[in-house]
Amino acid sequence: MQPSPRPFKTDRRRASSDPAKLLNDALAGARASDDAMSSLPNSSRGDPTVTDRSGPARMIDLAAVQSGGLEEAAEEIARLNEALTGYQVYEELARGGQGIVYRALQHSTGRIVALKVLHSGREVTARHLGRFAREIELVARLRHNHVVAVYDSGVVLGRPFFAMEYIDGLLIDDYVLLNRPTVNECVALFVRVCRAVASVHQCGVIHRDLKPGNILVDLDANPHLLDFGFAKCFDDDELQSLSVAGQVIGTLPFLCPDQVRDKNALADMRSDVYALGVILYLLLTGEMPYPVNGSPGEVCRNIVEATPGTLERRCEPESESCAVGPISADLSLVVLKALAKERERRYQTADDFANDLARYLAGEVVEARSGHRWYLLRKTLRAYRWHVAISSAFALLLIGSLIGITVLWRKAEHAARTAQASLQMGALARLAGIQRDEGRIDDAILLYSQAIELAAQAPERNIAANRYLYTSHHGLAQLYIRDPKTLDAGRRHCELATALAQQLVRDKPEETEYQRLLAYSLRLEGRIAEKSQNWERAVSRFNEAAAAFQSLLRFADPDNNLPLEYEVGFSKQFLGVAQCRSGDSKTGMETLQDARWILQRVYDRYPQSMDYLMELCRTEAHMVEWHLRNKTPEDHRIAEAMVLPAIHRLSLAIEDGTAASRLPEAKRLLEDLKSHQVLLEKRLRGMRRPDPT
C-alpha cells in the first residue's frame, strides 16, 4: 500500500512563508494534477466536484494571495465592509468550490463568526446560486453540538452569504498528526464524529462530502462538521436541477464504490458511512485504504476493485501521521465493514457505525464479528473473567462447577442471539426508511414487515429491539394510510406503535426520546381518525400529542427548543382543524390562533426554515377558510388581513429559492391561498355594492 500523499488539506500553521517557493510547489503539483485529469472525459475536466481544492489548487490560491493577490483580497474585504452592515470582516480563512470563508465580528452579539460568501464573477451560475441557497437552508435546520450553527444569512454585493459558528481548531488529520492520540482516544473522538453525522441524517440530510478537510477539532478536542455545499435531503427531487446528469458529487478519494461505478447512483446514508470509514482508516494508519496518487481513472479503479488490508498489521510504530498503539482485529473488522464495497454489507447508518466503535471501546461484542459463536463466548467470558477465575478455582475441588460454565455459555449464546436479532431489526428498519425516502414504497413495506417478523422470532426483546419494532410499525402505518383501502391496516400498526412507545416510556421514563416517539404516534393516530372522519377520536389524539410535545419543552434548552415548539404548533394546527370539523368552530379557531402564534414565533426566529414557513401559511389558510364560511364583515376583514401577508411570504420564498426543498407543495398551498383571496375579494365587492332599494 502506498503512503498517502496527504493532498486533501493545507495546514495554514505549517504553510511556507516563502511566497515564491509556495507558488512554485503549487504549480508543480497542479501540473501533475492536470496530467492526471487528462485521462478524464472532456465533460469532466475542470469540474470542481471531481477534484478537491484543498490540495494544489488551494495552495495556488494561497500563494497567489501571498505573492501578489494580497492587495486584491484586501480590496475585496474593504468592499464587503463597506456594503455589509452588522459585521466587520477581518481576514480570509479559506476558499472552496462554493465560496469564500472570512473571519468576522458580528456587531449585534460581539462574537466572532465565520462568514461564508458566494464567489463573484461570471463563472457563478444559477446552479451555484441554487446550491449555496440549499446549503444555507440545510445547515439552518441542523441542531447538534458537533455541527456548526448558522446565526444569520443575507445578500451583500448581490451575492448571498451566511454567518456561522467560528471554530478555532485543527482539521482532524492535523489534530491526530500534532497530538498523536492513542488508538482508543482516536476512536473515542471519531465516535463523536459519527454521532454528529447521524444527527444530520436524522434531520433528513446527507452530507456527501465528508473528508478530513470538512471536520475541525476545537481546543477542547470536540469535532465539528463543516461545509454542507454538496449536501442533499433524502427527498430532494429538485436537486436534479442543481446537478448535471452523471456528475460526480464530492471528493473522489472519499467517494463510495457504488457512486464511482454508477455516476447516476443516488447517495444515501451509507455513502456517508463509507466516507467515515475512509477517514478513520486514514487516521488510524496514516494511509488511505487504496492508492490515490494516480490518475482519476486509476483512483476510480482502486476504489471499486482494491481490497483494503487489515489495519492490525498496517499501523507501524514509526509512523508519525496516525494514532499511537496497536490496532486489534476487532477494530480492524469494524473499519473494514464500513468500507465494504457493497452498500448492503456496510453499517446502514452512522449511528450503527458509532455503536460498534463504542462496543469495541467497551470490550464488548462487535457487530462486525457477531456471527462467530466462539468469538461471542470468548468475549463474554472475558467480560466475566473474575467469575470464570473463581469457578476455575472451585473446579479443582468440584468437577460440578463445569455446569456453571455451561450455563454461562448458554446465557452468553442467548444474549448474543437477542443482540443479533436487535441489530438485524435495526438494519432492516433503517434500510426500509431509506427505500421509503427514495420512493420505493413496496420495498419499504417488505423490509418493515421483515423486521416485525424477525422480532416475533427473537428469543426476547430488549429496549433497542422495541425501539426498532416501533420504527417498523410506525413506518408501515405512515405508508398504509396513504391509501383508503389499507387505512385499517395502518390503524392497527399505529396502535401497536403507540403501545410500544408507551412501554418504552415505562421502561425508561427519564428518556425524552421515547416520550417524543409517543407524541408522534399519538399524532398519527389522530390523522388516521381524521381520515375516517372520527372527529371525537381525532380531537382526543391531537390534544394528547400537543400536550406531550408541550411537556417536553420543560426539558429542552431554551436556546435550542425551536424544533419542539414547532411540533407543538404543528400538532395544534391539526387539533384546531379537527375541532372545527367536529362542530366546535369557536374552540377550533382559538386553537388555530394559538398554533399560528407559535409557528409565527418559530418562523420569526429561523426564517430560513421552509418547514416553519409552510406550516405557518397552512395554518393561516385553514383560518381564512373558516372565516370565509362565516360570511360576516368582521370575518372577512380578519381573513383579508391574514391572506395577503401569507401569499406575499410564500411567493417570495418561491421566487428567491427558499422553497426549493418543498417547491411542488409550496405551489399548491399558494394556489389555495390565491383561491381564498379571489373568493374574499368577490365577497368584499358584494358587501361594498350599494343596496339598489
PDB file of N, CA and C in Angstrom, residues 565-577 586-602 616 619-620 623:
ATOM      1  N   GLU A 565     -40.956  23.455  19.810  1.00  0.00           N
ATOM      2  CA  GLU A 565     -42.019  24.462  19.680  1.00  0.00           C
ATOM      3  C   GLU A 565     -42.777  24.275  18.368  1.00  0.00           C
ATOM      4  N   TYR A 566     -42.019  23.971  17.311  1.00  0.00           N
ATOM      5  CA  TYR A 566     -42.649  23.722  16.011  1.00  0.00           C
ATOM      6  C   TYR A 566     -43.613  22.540  16.103  1.00  0.00           C
ATOM      7  N   GLU A 567     -43.202  21.449  16.777  1.00  0.00           N
ATOM      8  CA  GLU A 567     -44.068  20.276  16.894  1.00  0.00           C
ATOM      9  C   GLU A 567     -45.334  20.615  17.673  1.00  0.00           C
ATOM     10  N   VAL A 568     -45.224  21.481  18.691  1.00  0.00           N
ATOM     11  CA  VAL A 568     -46.413  21.908  19.430  1.00  0.00           C
ATOM     12  C   VAL A 568     -47.365  22.653  18.497  1.00  0.00           C
ATOM     13  N   GLY A 569     -46.827  23.634  17.748  1.00  0.00           N
ATOM     14  CA  GLY A 569     -47.667  24.394  16.827  1.00  0.00           C
ATOM     15  C   GLY A 569     -48.261  23.530  15.734  1.00  0.00           C
ATOM     16  N   PHE A 570     -47.464  22.601  15.201  1.00  0.00           N
ATOM     17  CA  PHE A 570     -47.920  21.695  14.146  1.00  0.00           C
ATOM     18  C   PHE A 570     -49.070  20.826  14.658  1.00  0.00           C
ATOM     19  N   SER A 571     -48.938  20.296  15.878  1.00  0.00           N
ATOM     20  CA  SER A 571     -49.993  19.453  16.456  1.00  0.00           C
ATOM     21  C   SER A 571     -51.250  20.267  16.724  1.00  0.00           C
ATOM     22  N   LYS A 572     -51.081  21.507  17.180  1.00  0.00           N
ATOM     23  CA  LYS A 572     -52.254  22.351  17.440  1.00  0.00           C
ATOM     24  C   LYS A 572     -52.958  22.729  16.143  1.00  0.00           C
ATOM     25  N   GLN A 573     -52.209  22.815  15.056  1.00  0.00           N
ATOM     26  CA  GLN A 573     -52.853  23.052  13.763  1.00  0.00           C
ATOM     27  C   GLN A 573     -53.812  21.908  13.436  1.00  0.00           C
ATOM     28  N   PHE A 574     -53.339  20.662  13.568  1.00  0.00           N
ATOM     29  CA  PHE A 574     -54.211  19.504  13.345  1.00  0.00           C
ATOM     30  C   PHE A 574     -55.402  19.534  14.300  1.00  0.00           C
ATOM     31  N   LEU A 575     -55.128  19.855  15.586  1.00  0.00           N
ATOM     32  CA  LEU A 575     -56.187  19.868  16.593  1.00  0.00           C
ATOM     33  C   LEU A 575     -57.252  20.903  16.256  1.00  0.00           C
ATOM     34  N   GLY A 576     -56.834  22.109  15.878  1.00  0.00           N
ATOM     35  CA  GLY A 576     -57.796  23.157  15.566  1.00  0.00           C
ATOM     36  C   GLY A 576     -58.691  22.804  14.396  1.00  0.00           C
ATOM     37  N   VAL A 577     -58.118  22.231  13.341  1.00  0.00           N
ATOM     38  CA  VAL A 577     -58.920  21.827  12.178  1.00  0.00           C
ATOM     39  C   VAL A 577     -59.924  20.755  12.581  1.00  0.00           C
ATOM     40  N   LYS A 586     -65.725  27.516  17.340  1.00  0.00           N
ATOM     41  CA  LYS A 586     -65.208  28.569  18.220  1.00  0.00           C
ATOM     42  C   LYS A 586     -63.902  28.114  18.892  1.00  0.00           C
ATOM     43  N   THR A 587     -63.928  26.931  19.496  1.00  0.00           N
ATOM     44  CA  THR A 587     -62.711  26.399  20.130  1.00  0.00           C
ATOM     45  C   THR A 587     -61.641  26.122  19.083  1.00  0.00           C
ATOM     46  N   GLY A 588     -62.084  25.610  17.924  1.00  0.00           N
ATOM     47  CA  GLY A 588     -61.133  25.293  16.859  1.00  0.00           C
ATOM     48  C   GLY A 588     -60.383  26.516  16.377  1.00  0.00           C
ATOM     49  N   MET A 589     -61.092  27.638  16.206  1.00  0.00           N
ATOM     50  CA  MET A 589     -60.433  28.855  15.746  1.00  0.00           C
ATOM     51  C   MET A 589     -59.475  29.397  16.814  1.00  0.00           C
ATOM     52  N   GLU A 590     -59.840  29.239  18.087  1.00  0.00           N
ATOM     53  CA  GLU A 590     -58.926  29.655  19.158  1.00  0.00           C
ATOM     54  C   GLU A 590     -57.659  28.804  19.145  1.00  0.00           C
ATOM     55  N   THR A 591     -57.825  27.498  18.909  1.00  0.00           N
ATOM     56  CA  THR A 591     -56.657  26.606  18.842  1.00  0.00           C
ATOM     57  C   THR A 591     -55.792  26.938  17.637  1.00  0.00           C
ATOM     58  N   LEU A 592     -56.435  27.210  16.497  1.00  0.00           N
ATOM     59  CA  LEU A 592     -55.674  27.581  15.303  1.00  0.00           C
ATOM     60  C   LEU A 592     -54.917  28.892  15.522  1.00  0.00           C
ATOM     61  N   GLN A 593     -55.528  29.816  16.259  1.00  0.00           N
ATOM     62  CA  GLN A 593     -54.833  31.070  16.551  1.00  0.00           C
ATOM     63  C   GLN A 593     -53.608  30.812  17.432  1.00  0.00           C
ATOM     64  N   ASP A 594     -53.751  29.896  18.409  1.00  0.00           N
ATOM     65  CA  ASP A 594     -52.590  29.504  19.226  1.00  0.00           C
ATOM     66  C   ASP A 594     -51.494  28.925  18.342  1.00  0.00           C
ATOM     67  N   ALA A 595     -51.898  28.027  17.433  1.00  0.00           N
ATOM     68  CA  ALA A 595     -50.923  27.410  16.529  1.00  0.00           C
ATOM     69  C   ALA A 595     -50.237  28.468  15.677  1.00  0.00           C
ATOM     70  N   ARG A 596     -51.021  29.439  15.211  1.00  0.00           N
ATOM     71  CA  ARG A 596     -50.451  30.496  14.371  1.00  0.00           C
ATOM     72  C   ARG A 596     -49.424  31.317  15.143  1.00  0.00           C
ATOM     73  N   TRP A 597     -49.744  31.678  16.386  1.00  0.00           N
ATOM     74  CA  TRP A 597     -48.794  32.457  17.196  1.00  0.00           C
ATOM     75  C   TRP A 597     -47.492  31.676  17.406  1.00  0.00           C
ATOM     76  N   ILE A 598     -47.623  30.393  17.727  1.00  0.00           N
ATOM     77  CA  ILE A 598     -46.429  29.573  17.969  1.00  0.00           C
ATOM     78  C   ILE A 598     -45.588  29.474  16.705  1.00  0.00           C
ATOM     79  N   LEU A 599     -46.232  29.145  15.577  1.00  0.00           N
ATOM     80  CA  LEU A 599     -45.495  28.969  14.322  1.00  0.00           C
ATOM     81  C   LEU A 599     -44.915  30.291  13.828  1.00  0.00           C
ATOM     82  N   GLN A 600     -45.618  31.406  14.082  1.00  0.00           N
ATOM     83  CA  GLN A 600     -45.082  32.719  13.715  1.00  0.00           C
ATOM     84  C   GLN A 600     -43.823  33.021  14.524  1.00  0.00           C
ATOM     85  N   ARG A 601     -43.853  32.698  15.818  1.00  0.00           N
ATOM     86  CA  ARG A 601     -42.691  32.931  16.672  1.00  0.00           C
ATOM     87  C   ARG A 601     -41.501  32.072  16.224  1.00  0.00           C
ATOM     88  N   VAL A 602     -41.778  30.820  15.904  1.00  0.00           N
ATOM     89  CA  VAL A 602     -40.716  29.918  15.449  1.00  0.00           C
ATOM     90  C   VAL A 602     -40.146  30.402  14.121  1.00  0.00           C
ATOM     91  N   LEU A 616     -46.836  27.605   8.948  1.00  0.00           N
ATOM     92  CA  LEU A 616     -47.441  28.890   9.308  1.00  0.00           C
ATOM     93  C   LEU A 616     -48.469  29.291   8.257  1.00  0.00           C
ATOM     94  N   THR A 619     -51.542  27.015   8.325  1.00  0.00           N
ATOM     95  CA  THR A 619     -52.441  27.360   9.430  1.00  0.00           C
ATOM     96  C   THR A 619     -53.281  28.579   9.067  1.00  0.00           C
ATOM     97  N   GLU A 620     -52.644  29.579   8.469  1.00  0.00           N
ATOM     98  CA  GLU A 620     -53.384  30.777   8.054  1.00  0.00           C
ATOM     99  C   GLU A 620     -54.400  30.445   6.970  1.00  0.00           C
ATOM    100  N   MET A 623     -57.404  29.049   8.679  1.00  0.00           N
ATOM    101  CA  MET A 623     -58.156  30.089   9.374  1.00  0.00           C
ATOM    102  C   MET A 623     -58.948  30.947   8.385  1.00  0.00           C
TER     103      MET A 623
END
